[in-house]
Amino acid sequence: MSGEGCFGRFDLAIGDCLRWQTGPLTLVVARSTGEWRLWRCEASDPDRSDFSLARLPDVPQPPQDAVWERYVTTEADAPLVVAPLLPDRPIVSRPRDVVFVPPGETVRVFVSVPLWLGLSAGRRPLTEIPTHRPSDTWFGPSTVEGQVCYALRTRFRLEAHAEPAPAWRAVVAVTVRNEDEAAPAMQRLNVPVPLLALFRGTDGRFWSESVTIIRESGETAQLRLGEAPPPEAVNPTRVSPARQVPPRRTMFHALGALLGS
Amino acid sequence: MDTFLTPFREWLAAVPWWGAFRALVVLALGLVLARLASGAVRRGLTDRVDAQQVMLGRRVVFYLVLGLSVGSALHQMGFQLGVLLGAAGVFSVAIAFASQTSASNLISGLFLVGERPFSVGDVIRVGATTGEVLSIDLLSVKLRTFDNVYVRIPNETLIKSEVATLTRFAIRRIDLAVGVAYREDIDRVRDALMGLADREPLCLEEPAPLFIVTRFGESSIDIQFSVWAERANYLEVKNRIQIAIKRVFDEQGIEIPFPHRSLYAGSVTEAFPIRIVDDRAAGDSGDG
């Protein structure tokens, strides 16, 4: 195995089996002749933070609610590659209480998002598995306009190290600047994670590119995607590109499409 | 024999064979050209507009090219198009009277295409029929119901009746009617329902679930519990939430009451007569 934590490249012979326990997710991958078999299940407690990776002699008996999947492949000696990915939809995070950003003020908040495990057999992608599947939510001014996002149970924080950083979560730094004369209530924050690349620091923490939201006068806001993670990231290196290529690094949106109030 | 064949020969000599041949060639070329043009429209529009507009564009181009080639073919055979169109004008009045229903469907079809209440691929409900729209034609709309039945609905019916497009918006609300016994604590029931919605990842956190006590029914307190889900997950969430409600109510001992009646004797103050049967005593005496 040459993996670091949950991720990396794993050489499995036929009959070998690996089990990941990454917080709420239990994932078992077994190699058979011409196929990869895996089962996964998610614990009812999304806040579990234990991690283990074990090589097992046999495929363990899955619990009743486990999902079985089989992937047939012709690549006989391809290793299993497990890559970290950011979620495939925007993430909505809430503060503990309503936050107001006074006129002219700039604040920086940190959002901790669960990572997806991208499984590949060599260069052939097999599947993607969320370490924790967040609940669906709707973000928009009405039930007609908006988009389906993931809702985070964890609150966004004002300090980067306010909570422990498990190996299967990434931190997104969001800067909110208010250039208007009014102070908008920030009840929810929409983070466009599919547009962001993922980085890993030498301390093992994952970071995404920074995001800046500038509230201009009126009901418009500017969304700027940074080129790099925040300075808190220790010698970051890029580990996966953005899922979607952003049309521009600076975009204009309705305020309600970024900050829910 | 010659006398018998003479009219036939005269008729053969009178037929403009060269013109007929040219008409056939023009018609065949027109058909090929119409198909090619229709295909080109499909390729050109597929990524730019929706399936319904592609289909409409293809048909307009196909019938336009075909109509022109038919007109040209008739011209090759010596028909005067002006006279034909004049005759068509006279006949159209008669045809309009004879085919009022078809004409009504045709006009309704044009309104439907203009108004666009739904497109090809949408799921609509018309009366008791729910299905996916396969095509929107000039006279009717074709649906495929979920039990895989092909249904043709005349356009006139669609214009006159209420049509619900189930796939217009990205999210839908699932309304569930739940009844609980009168002795249950409503707050506890509310917490149980909200908790199970919170634990279901496919159930949207926003818009938040709705808990409404709708009425005090004959046998139960009736509650409307509504959750939102992504359109594609509508049936799955509806199923999962109802199963979860039954499971949670069973776990927490919340009663879903059956309909029941209180019976009174004719005179409210008098009780029903009761006859006590002692089976054991009857058995003992039998043995003895």
mmCIF file of C-alpha atoms in Angstrom, chain B residues 12-287:
data_model
loop_
_atom_site.group_PDB
_atom_site.id
_atom_site.type_symbol
_atom_site.label_atom_id
_atom_site.label_comp_id
_atom_site.label_asym_id
_atom_site.label_seq_id
_atom_site.Cartn_x
_atom_site.Cartn_y
_atom_site.Cartn_z
ATOM 1 C CA LEU B 12 -52.371 6.191 -74.212
ATOM 2 C CA ALA B 13 -51.396 8.686 -76.875
ATOM 3 C CA ALA B 14 -53.028 11.502 -74.880
ATOM 4 C CA VAL B 15 -51.164 10.755 -71.629
ATOM 5 C CA PRO B 16 -48.148 13.108 -71.214
ATOM 6 C CA TRP B 17 -45.681 10.297 -70.476
ATOM 7 C CA TRP B 18 -42.637 12.498 -70.497
ATOM 8 C CA GLY B 19 -44.287 14.937 -68.104
ATOM 9 C CA ALA B 20 -45.385 12.081 -65.822
ATOM 10 C CA PHE B 21 -41.864 10.709 -65.759
ATOM 11 C CA ARG B 22 -40.467 14.150 -64.894
ATOM 12 C CA ALA B 23 -43.112 14.522 -62.180
ATOM 13 C CA LEU B 24 -42.108 11.194 -60.663
ATOM 14 C CA VAL B 25 -38.444 12.206 -60.695
ATOM 15 C CA VAL B 26 -39.270 15.573 -59.088
ATOM 16 C CA LEU B 27 -41.391 13.838 -56.446
ATOM 17 C CA ALA B 28 -38.659 11.298 -55.658
ATOM 18 C CA LEU B 29 -36.025 14.018 -55.492
ATOM 19 C CA GLY B 30 -38.333 16.129 -53.333
ATOM 20 C CA LEU B 31 -38.819 13.240 -50.908
ATOM 21 C CA VAL B 32 -35.082 12.659 -50.638
ATOM 22 C CA LEU B 33 -34.419 16.377 -50.263
ATOM 23 C CA ALA B 34 -37.121 16.693 -47.589
ATOM 24 C CA ARG B 35 -35.564 13.874 -45.576
ATOM 25 C CA LEU B 36 -32.083 15.341 -45.926
ATOM 26 C CA ALA B 37 -33.264 18.815 -44.922
ATOM 27 C CA SER B 38 -35.190 17.404 -41.974
ATOM 28 C CA GLY B 39 -32.098 15.485 -40.834
ATOM 29 C CA ALA B 40 -29.950 18.612 -41.174
ATOM 30 C CA VAL B 41 -32.420 20.584 -39.046
ATOM 31 C CA ARG B 42 -32.308 17.855 -36.382
ATOM 32 C CA ARG B 43 -28.507 17.865 -36.290
ATOM 33 C CA GLY B 44 -28.328 21.636 -36.299
ATOM 34 C CA LEU B 45 -30.877 22.209 -33.543
ATOM 35 C CA THR B 46 -30.351 19.254 -31.199
ATOM 36 C CA ASP B 47 -27.871 20.976 -28.897
ATOM 37 C CA ARG B 48 -29.502 24.386 -29.088
ATOM 38 C CA VAL B 49 -33.208 23.903 -28.424
ATOM 39 C CA ASP B 50 -35.373 21.314 -26.669
ATOM 40 C CA ALA B 51 -36.683 18.073 -28.185
ATOM 41 C CA GLN B 52 -40.097 19.517 -28.967
ATOM 42 C CA GLN B 53 -38.707 22.418 -30.973
ATOM 43 C CA VAL B 54 -36.400 20.064 -32.853
ATOM 44 C CA MET B 55 -39.377 17.882 -33.771
ATOM 45 C CA LEU B 56 -41.435 20.905 -34.821
ATOM 46 C CA GLY B 57 -38.590 22.305 -36.941
ATOM 47 C CA ARG B 58 -38.046 18.944 -38.631
ATOM 48 C CA ARG B 59 -41.708 18.581 -39.509
ATOM 49 C CA VAL B 60 -42.081 22.125 -40.826
ATOM 50 C CA VAL B 61 -39.038 21.728 -43.076
ATOM 51 C CA PHE B 62 -40.044 18.222 -44.214
ATOM 52 C CA TYR B 63 -43.610 19.119 -45.179
ATOM 53 C CA LEU B 64 -42.546 22.445 -46.740
ATOM 54 C CA VAL B 65 -40.022 20.772 -49.044
ATOM 55 C CA LEU B 66 -42.426 17.915 -49.780
ATOM 56 C CA GLY B 67 -45.279 20.352 -50.534
ATOM 57 C CA LEU B 68 -43.106 22.335 -52.924
ATOM 58 C CA SER B 69 -42.010 19.170 -54.733
ATOM 59 C CA VAL B 70 -45.625 17.935 -55.035
ATOM 60 C CA GLY B 71 -46.610 21.321 -56.488
ATOM 61 C CA SER B 72 -43.691 21.168 -58.885
ATOM 62 C CA ALA B 73 -44.569 17.588 -59.876
ATOM 63 C CA LEU B 74 -48.163 18.578 -60.631
ATOM 64 C CA HIS B 75 -46.853 21.453 -62.702
ATOM 65 C CA GLN B 76 -44.685 19.034 -64.687
ATOM 66 C CA MET B 77 -47.797 16.997 -65.486
ATOM 67 C CA GLY B 78 -49.467 20.059 -66.922
ATOM 68 C CA PHE B 79 -51.721 21.013 -64.032
ATOM 69 C CA GLN B 80 -52.300 24.733 -63.593
ATOM 70 C CA LEU B 81 -51.430 25.430 -59.939
ATOM 71 C CA GLY B 82 -53.534 28.603 -59.851
ATOM 72 C CA VAL B 83 -56.621 26.650 -60.854
ATOM 73 C CA LEU B 84 -55.769 23.923 -58.342
ATOM 74 C CA LEU B 85 -55.378 26.442 -55.529
ATOM 75 C CA GLY B 86 -58.685 28.069 -56.498
ATOM 76 C CA ALA B 87 -60.386 24.691 -56.434
ATOM 77 C CA ALA B 88 -58.723 23.952 -53.117
ATOM 78 C CA GLY B 89 -60.198 27.210 -51.771
ATOM 79 C CA VAL B 90 -63.699 26.162 -52.779
ATOM 80 C CA PHE B 91 -63.221 22.662 -51.422
ATOM 81 C CA SER B 92 -61.680 23.850 -48.192
ATOM 82 C CA VAL B 93 -65.011 25.363 -47.129
ATOM 83 C CA ALA B 94 -66.721 22.035 -47.650
ATOM 84 C CA ILE B 95 -63.860 20.186 -45.963
ATOM 85 C CA ALA B 96 -63.938 22.556 -43.007
ATOM 86 C CA PHE B 97 -67.614 21.777 -42.415
ATOM 87 C CA ALA B 98 -66.981 18.069 -42.820
ATOM 88 C CA SER B 99 -64.024 17.953 -40.476
ATOM 89 C CA GLN B 100 -64.824 20.366 -37.679
ATOM 90 C CA THR B 101 -63.289 18.124 -35.016
ATOM 91 C CA SER B 102 -60.024 17.736 -36.888
ATOM 92 C CA ALA B 103 -59.887 21.461 -37.583
ATOM 93 C CA SER B 104 -60.520 22.178 -33.910
ATOM 94 C CA ASN B 105 -57.718 19.802 -32.920
ATOM 95 C CA LEU B 106 -55.445 21.412 -35.494
ATOM 96 C CA ILE B 107 -56.056 24.920 -34.185
ATOM 97 C CA SER B 108 -55.716 23.666 -30.593
ATOM 98 C CA GLY B 109 -52.409 22.057 -31.584
ATOM 99 C CA LEU B 110 -51.139 25.400 -32.854
ATOM 100 C CA PHE B 111 -52.119 27.043 -29.564
ATOM 101 C CA LEU B 112 -50.385 24.267 -27.630
ATOM 102 C CA VAL B 113 -47.200 24.718 -29.645
ATOM 103 C CA GLY B 114 -47.368 28.482 -29.071
ATOM 104 C CA GLU B 115 -48.228 28.349 -25.375
ATOM 105 C CA ARG B 116 -45.842 25.481 -24.560
ATOM 106 C CA PRO B 117 -47.351 24.298 -21.290
ATOM 107 C CA PHE B 118 -45.150 21.194 -21.604
ATOM 108 C CA SER B 119 -42.502 19.744 -23.922
ATOM 109 C CA VAL B 120 -41.576 16.338 -25.268
ATOM 110 C CA GLY B 121 -40.146 14.325 -22.372
ATOM 111 C CA ASP B 122 -42.202 16.084 -19.672
ATOM 112 C CA VAL B 123 -44.533 14.094 -17.435
ATOM 113 C CA ILE B 124 -48.080 15.479 -17.473
ATOM 114 C CA ARG B 125 -51.383 14.609 -15.822
ATOM 115 C CA VAL B 126 -54.589 15.081 -17.797
ATOM 116 C CA GLY B 127 -57.674 13.951 -15.926
ATOM 117 C CA ALA B 128 -56.895 10.450 -14.678
ATOM 118 C CA THR B 129 -54.040 9.885 -17.122
ATOM 119 C CA THR B 130 -50.434 10.526 -16.133
ATOM 120 C CA GLY B 131 -47.594 9.864 -18.518
ATOM 121 C CA GLU B 132 -44.504 11.020 -20.348
ATOM 122 C CA VAL B 133 -45.069 13.139 -23.474
ATOM 123 C CA LEU B 134 -43.779 11.242 -26.512
ATOM 124 C CA SER B 135 -44.815 13.724 -29.180
ATOM 125 C CA ILE B 136 -46.893 16.846 -29.708
ATOM 126 C CA ASP B 137 -48.540 16.562 -33.089
ATOM 127 C CA LEU B 138 -50.943 18.751 -34.992
ATOM 128 C CA LEU B 139 -54.008 16.740 -33.994
ATOM 129 C CA SER B 140 -53.048 15.032 -30.751
ATOM 130 C CA VAL B 141 -50.482 14.538 -28.016
ATOM 131 C CA LYS B 142 -49.106 11.063 -27.456
ATOM 132 C CA LEU B 143 -48.275 9.880 -23.950
ATOM 133 C CA ARG B 144 -46.638 6.815 -22.486
ATOM 134 C CA THR B 145 -48.153 6.030 -19.124
ATOM 135 C CA PHE B 146 -46.051 4.468 -16.365
ATOM 136 C CA ASP B 147 -47.708 1.087 -16.916
ATOM 137 C CA ASN B 148 -46.405 1.365 -20.491
ATOM 138 C CA VAL B 149 -49.643 2.148 -22.305
ATOM 139 C CA TYR B 150 -49.648 4.399 -25.369
ATOM 140 C CA VAL B 151 -52.315 7.080 -24.939
ATOM 141 C CA ARG B 152 -53.447 9.550 -27.601
ATOM 142 C CA ILE B 153 -55.095 12.706 -26.272
ATOM 143 C CA PRO B 154 -56.742 15.053 -28.803
ATOM 144 C CA ASN B 155 -55.357 18.569 -28.654
ATOM 145 C CA GLU B 156 -58.850 19.995 -28.168
ATOM 146 C CA THR B 157 -59.161 18.008 -24.924
ATOM 147 C CA LEU B 158 -55.852 19.407 -23.688
ATOM 148 C CA ILE B 159 -56.874 22.983 -24.437
ATOM 149 C CA LYS B 160 -60.200 22.548 -22.641
ATOM 150 C CA SER B 161 -59.052 20.611 -19.573
ATOM 151 C CA GLU B 162 -56.667 21.141 -16.684
ATOM 152 C CA VAL B 163 -53.178 19.860 -17.457
ATOM 153 C CA ALA B 164 -50.595 19.443 -14.690
ATOM 154 C CA THR B 165 -46.937 19.351 -15.767
ATOM 155 C CA LEU B 166 -45.222 17.327 -13.062
ATOM 156 C CA THR B 167 -41.676 17.866 -14.307
ATOM 157 C CA ARG B 168 -41.643 21.644 -14.708
ATOM 158 C CA PHE B 169 -39.787 22.484 -11.485
ATOM 159 C CA ALA B 170 -36.724 20.849 -9.923
ATOM 160 C CA ILE B 171 -38.270 20.072 -6.535
ATOM 161 C CA ARG B 172 -41.673 18.802 -5.414
ATOM 162 C CA ARG B 173 -43.566 18.630 -2.160
ATOM 163 C CA ILE B 174 -44.821 15.310 -0.863
ATOM 164 C CA ASP B 175 -47.987 15.640 1.231
ATOM 165 C CA LEU B 176 -48.636 12.798 3.652
ATOM 166 C CA ALA B 177 -51.780 12.399 5.745
ATOM 167 C CA VAL B 178 -51.024 10.946 9.167
ATOM 168 C CA GLY B 179 -53.552 10.175 11.897
ATOM 169 C CA VAL B 180 -52.606 9.653 15.550
ATOM 170 C CA ALA B 181 -54.691 8.670 18.558
ATOM 171 C CA TYR B 182 -56.217 11.396 20.741
ATOM 172 C CA ARG B 183 -54.166 10.347 23.748
ATOM 173 C CA GLU B 184 -50.838 11.064 21.970
ATOM 174 C CA ASP B 185 -48.747 14.103 22.810
ATOM 175 C CA ILE B 186 -48.750 16.254 19.658
ATOM 176 C CA ASP B 187 -45.311 17.708 20.425
ATOM 177 C CA ARG B 188 -43.846 14.221 20.678
ATOM 178 C CA VAL B 189 -45.438 13.267 17.355
ATOM 179 C CA ARG B 190 -44.055 16.444 15.806
ATOM 180 C CA ASP B 191 -40.536 15.712 17.077
ATOM 181 C CA ALA B 192 -40.730 12.134 15.784
ATOM 182 C CA LEU B 193 -41.812 13.226 12.293
ATOM 183 C CA MET B 194 -39.319 16.087 12.054
ATOM 184 C CA GLY B 195 -36.550 13.770 13.271
ATOM 185 C CA LEU B 196 -37.169 11.167 10.621
ATOM 186 C CA ALA B 197 -37.233 13.826 7.897
ATOM 187 C CA ASP B 198 -33.934 15.155 9.253
ATOM 188 C CA ARG B 199 -32.363 11.682 9.089
ATOM 189 C CA GLU B 200 -33.494 11.038 5.492
ATOM 190 C CA PRO B 201 -30.731 12.458 3.240
ATOM 191 C CA LEU B 202 -32.963 12.657 0.152
ATOM 192 C CA CYS B 203 -35.475 14.808 2.010
ATOM 193 C CA LEU B 204 -34.661 18.495 1.482
ATOM 194 C CA GLU B 205 -33.619 20.457 4.540
ATOM 195 C CA GLU B 206 -34.880 23.642 2.861
ATOM 196 C CA PRO B 207 -37.771 24.234 2.231
ATOM 197 C CA ALA B 208 -38.347 22.863 5.714
ATOM 198 C CA PRO B 209 -40.865 20.065 6.311
ATOM 199 C CA LEU B 210 -44.398 21.167 7.213
ATOM 200 C CA PHE B 211 -46.342 19.860 10.193
ATOM 201 C CA ILE B 212 -49.980 20.927 10.221
ATOM 202 C CA VAL B 213 -52.737 19.619 12.465
ATOM 203 C CA THR B 214 -55.497 19.630 9.874
ATOM 204 C CA ARG B 215 -58.498 18.581 12.001
ATOM 205 C CA PHE B 216 -59.819 16.582 14.876
ATOM 206 C CA GLY B 217 -61.221 13.582 13.054
ATOM 207 C CA GLU B 218 -63.708 10.957 14.139
ATOM 208 C CA SER B 219 -61.077 8.484 15.238
ATOM 209 C CA SER B 220 -57.812 10.399 15.113
ATOM 210 C CA ILE B 221 -56.060 13.732 15.189
ATOM 211 C CA ASP B 222 -55.344 14.273 11.502
ATOM 212 C CA ILE B 223 -51.964 15.721 10.578
ATOM 213 C CA GLN B 224 -50.543 16.846 7.274
ATOM 214 C CA PHE B 225 -46.834 16.144 7.138
ATOM 215 C CA SER B 226 -45.191 17.565 4.016
ATOM 216 C CA VAL B 227 -41.588 17.141 2.946
ATOM 217 C CA TRP B 228 -39.751 18.402 -0.125
ATOM 218 C CA ALA B 229 -37.618 16.274 -2.412
ATOM 219 C CA GLU B 230 -35.786 16.554 -5.668
ATOM 220 C CA ARG B 231 -38.184 15.751 -8.498
ATOM 221 C CA ALA B 232 -36.270 12.626 -9.546
ATOM 222 C CA ASN B 233 -36.471 11.246 -5.985
ATOM 223 C CA TYR B 234 -40.184 11.975 -5.490
ATOM 224 C CA LEU B 235 -41.478 8.401 -5.384
ATOM 225 C CA GLU B 236 -38.491 7.035 -3.490
ATOM 226 C CA VAL B 237 -38.739 9.675 -0.766
ATOM 227 C CA LYS B 238 -42.519 9.234 -0.516
ATOM 228 C CA ASN B 239 -42.040 5.527 0.014
ATOM 229 C CA ARG B 240 -39.122 5.829 2.414
ATOM 230 C CA ILE B 241 -40.781 8.481 4.562
ATOM 231 C CA GLN B 242 -44.001 6.490 4.935
ATOM 232 C CA ILE B 243 -42.085 3.351 5.899
ATOM 233 C CA ALA B 244 -40.028 5.426 8.343
ATOM 234 C CA ILE B 245 -43.189 6.909 9.895
ATOM 235 C CA LYS B 246 -44.584 3.440 10.573
ATOM 236 C CA ARG B 247 -41.258 2.275 12.023
ATOM 237 C CA VAL B 248 -40.754 5.330 14.253
ATOM 238 C CA PHE B 249 -44.355 5.270 15.501
ATOM 239 C CA ASP B 250 -43.983 1.579 16.345
ATOM 240 C CA GLU B 251 -40.688 2.235 18.167
ATOM 241 C CA GLN B 252 -42.064 5.150 20.156
ATOM 242 C CA GLY B 253 -45.447 3.567 20.831
ATOM 243 C CA ILE B 254 -47.385 6.257 18.957
ATOM 244 C CA GLU B 255 -50.720 4.812 17.963
ATOM 245 C CA ILE B 256 -52.121 5.085 14.451
ATOM 246 C CA PRO B 257 -55.767 4.407 15.320
ATOM 247 C CA PHE B 258 -58.206 2.373 13.307
ATOM 248 C CA PRO B 259 -61.590 3.982 12.706
ATOM 249 C CA HIS B 260 -63.773 3.202 15.708
ATOM 250 C CA ARG B 261 -67.300 3.905 16.932
ATOM 251 C CA SER B 262 -68.782 4.318 20.416
ATOM 252 C CA LEU B 263 -72.068 2.456 20.721
ATOM 253 C CA TYR B 264 -74.844 3.542 23.060
ATOM 254 C CA ALA B 265 -78.038 1.794 23.918
ATOM 255 C CA GLY B 266 -81.350 3.288 22.759
ATOM 256 C CA SER B 267 -81.626 5.004 26.090
ATOM 257 C CA VAL B 268 -78.279 6.641 26.761
ATOM 258 C CA THR B 269 -78.409 5.942 30.467
ATOM 259 C CA GLU B 270 -79.081 2.242 30.242
ATOM 260 C CA ALA B 271 -76.206 -0.164 29.794
ATOM 261 C CA PHE B 272 -76.099 -3.098 27.387
ATOM 262 C CA PRO B 273 -77.124 -6.370 29.072
ATOM 263 C CA ILE B 274 -74.135 -8.628 29.724
ATOM 264 C CA ARG B 275 -74.331 -12.411 29.932
ATOM 265 C CA ILE B 276 -71.368 -14.102 31.619
ATOM 266 C CA VAL B 277 -70.516 -17.561 30.303
ATOM 267 C CA ASP B 278 -68.258 -19.645 32.501
ATOM 268 C CA ASP B 279 -66.588 -22.090 30.112
ATOM 269 C CA ARG B 280 -64.522 -23.668 32.849
ATOM 270 C CA ALA B 281 -67.553 -24.452 34.952
ATOM 271 C CA ALA B 282 -69.292 -25.962 31.914
ATOM 272 C CA GLY B 283 -66.198 -28.098 31.171
ATOM 273 C CA ASP B 284 -65.891 -29.259 34.800
ATOM 274 C CA SER B 285 -69.517 -30.342 34.922
ATOM 275 C CA GLY B 286 -69.067 -32.242 31.653
ATOM 276 C CA ASP B 287 -66.115 -34.147 33.045
#
